[in-house]
Amino acid sequence: MDGVDEPGDIARRVAGAALRSRDVADLSAGAFGTLSTPVPGGRVRGVAVRADSVEVGVVVHFGRPLPEIAGGLRRELAPLAGGRAVHISVEDVVAGAAGTGTGPRS
């Protein structure tokens, strides 16, 4: 499509990359379920692609300072956001060391 990424494609890429972060235990749609993007067959929970921004709700492992985690995620996800600003919302913190979840960790 003329090189323009669809919101669903952006949401899927951002969600996948966020879940590969060693600090992220899961994604969260937020208290009211507003952090999600509709896609054919459902929704990408935890990533809201807006006209000028991408909002990502994360549940993180306890251990590192939250601003450090959010800043690192923002830098990591920005290239996948189609030129939109990336906003990270830490929705919860869970016990357990970073890197104990599933998926590749860097």
Short mmCIF file of C-alpha atoms in Angstrom, two decimals:
data_model
loop_
_atom_site.label_atom_id
_atom_site.label_comp_id
_atom_site.label_asym_id
_atom_site.label_seq_id
_atom_site.Cartn_x
_atom_site.Cartn_y
_atom_site.Cartn_z
CA MET A 1 0.00 0.00 0.00
CA ASP A 2 2.24 2.81 -1.14
CA GLY A 3 4.78 1.94 1.57
CA VAL A 4 2.37 2.97 4.35
CA ASP A 5 2.05 0.47 7.17
CA GLU A 6 -1.41 -0.50 8.34
CA PRO A 7 -2.10 0.04 12.07
CA GLY A 8 -2.59 -3.70 12.58
CA ASP A 9 0.80 -4.50 11.06
CA ILE A 10 2.48 -1.89 13.26
CA ALA A 11 0.66 -3.21 16.34
CA ARG A 12 1.75 -6.79 15.67
CA ARG A 13 5.40 -5.82 15.13
CA VAL A 14 5.48 -3.60 18.23
CA ALA A 15 3.76 -6.26 20.39
CA GLY A 16 6.19 -8.95 19.26
CA ALA A 17 9.24 -6.80 19.91
CA ALA A 18 7.96 -5.68 23.32
CA LEU A 19 7.35 -9.27 24.39
CA ARG A 20 10.93 -10.17 23.42
CA SER A 21 12.30 -7.60 25.87
CA ARG A 22 13.93 -9.24 28.88
CA ASP A 23 12.03 -6.92 31.25
CA VAL A 24 8.53 -7.47 29.85
CA ALA A 25 6.43 -10.26 31.34
CA ASP A 26 3.29 -9.48 29.31
CA LEU A 27 1.32 -6.78 27.54
CA SER A 28 -1.70 -5.08 29.11
CA ALA A 29 -4.69 -3.40 27.53
CA GLY A 30 -4.97 -1.15 30.59
CA ALA A 31 -7.64 -0.85 33.25
CA PHE A 32 -10.35 0.03 30.74
CA GLY A 33 -9.10 -2.09 27.83
CA THR A 34 -8.30 0.93 25.66
CA LEU A 35 -4.73 -0.09 24.80
CA SER A 36 -5.52 -2.33 21.84
CA THR A 37 -5.66 -2.19 18.06
CA PRO A 38 -8.40 -3.87 16.03
CA VAL A 39 -7.16 -6.35 13.43
CA PRO A 40 -9.01 -8.85 11.25
CA GLY A 41 -10.19 -11.61 13.56
CA GLY A 42 -9.63 -9.76 16.83
CA ARG A 43 -7.41 -7.23 18.53
CA VAL A 44 -3.74 -6.76 19.38
CA ARG A 45 -3.96 -6.35 23.15
CA GLY A 46 -1.53 -3.95 24.80
CA VAL A 47 -0.71 -1.81 21.74
CA ALA A 48 -2.87 1.12 20.60
CA VAL A 49 -1.83 2.57 17.24
CA ARG A 50 -3.16 6.12 16.98
CA ALA A 51 -2.80 8.67 14.17
CA ASP A 52 0.31 10.25 15.70
CA SER A 53 1.43 7.84 18.40
CA VAL A 54 1.70 4.24 19.52
CA GLU A 55 0.80 3.49 23.14
CA VAL A 56 2.14 0.30 24.68
CA GLY A 57 0.96 -1.11 28.00
CA VAL A 58 3.42 -3.47 29.66
CA VAL A 59 3.66 -5.68 32.71
CA VAL A 60 7.30 -5.80 33.76
CA HIS A 61 9.46 -8.00 35.95
CA PHE A 62 10.50 -6.52 39.29
CA GLY A 63 14.10 -5.40 39.52
CA ARG A 64 15.17 -2.53 37.29
CA PRO A 65 14.03 1.10 37.65
CA LEU A 66 10.78 1.67 35.75
CA PRO A 67 12.00 4.82 33.91
CA GLU A 68 15.00 2.83 32.68
CA ILE A 69 12.77 0.03 31.40
CA ALA A 70 10.33 2.44 29.73
CA GLY A 71 13.14 4.44 28.10
CA GLY A 72 14.80 1.33 26.73
CA LEU A 73 11.52 0.02 25.35
CA ARG A 74 10.73 3.38 23.76
CA ARG A 75 14.08 3.40 21.95
CA GLU A 76 13.70 -0.23 20.88
CA LEU A 77 10.14 0.15 19.59
CA ALA A 78 10.43 3.58 17.90
CA PRO A 79 11.79 2.20 14.59
CA LEU A 80 8.73 -0.08 14.35
CA ALA A 81 6.14 2.65 14.96
CA GLY A 82 5.87 4.07 11.45
CA GLY A 83 7.16 7.51 12.42
CA ARG A 84 4.76 7.85 15.37
CA ALA A 85 5.80 8.81 18.89
CA VAL A 86 5.98 5.81 21.24
CA HIS A 87 4.50 6.04 24.74
CA ILE A 88 5.12 3.29 27.29
CA SER A 89 2.70 2.69 30.15
CA VAL A 90 3.86 0.35 32.92
CA GLU A 91 0.57 -1.20 33.97
CA ASP A 92 1.90 -3.67 36.54
CA VAL A 93 5.05 -5.17 38.04
CA VAL A 94 5.35 -8.88 38.77
CA ALA A 95 7.69 -10.83 41.02
CA GLY A 96 10.48 -12.78 39.42
CA ALA A 97 13.75 -11.76 37.89
CA ALA A 98 13.86 -10.25 34.43
CA GLY A 99 14.56 -12.77 31.74
CA THR A 100 12.65 -15.62 33.40
CA GLY A 101 9.76 -15.40 30.91
CA THR A 102 9.48 -17.12 27.58
CA GLY A 103 10.85 -15.94 24.28
CA PRO A 104 14.28 -14.76 23.18
CA ARG A 105 15.98 -12.28 25.47
CA SER A 106 18.76 -9.90 24.62
#
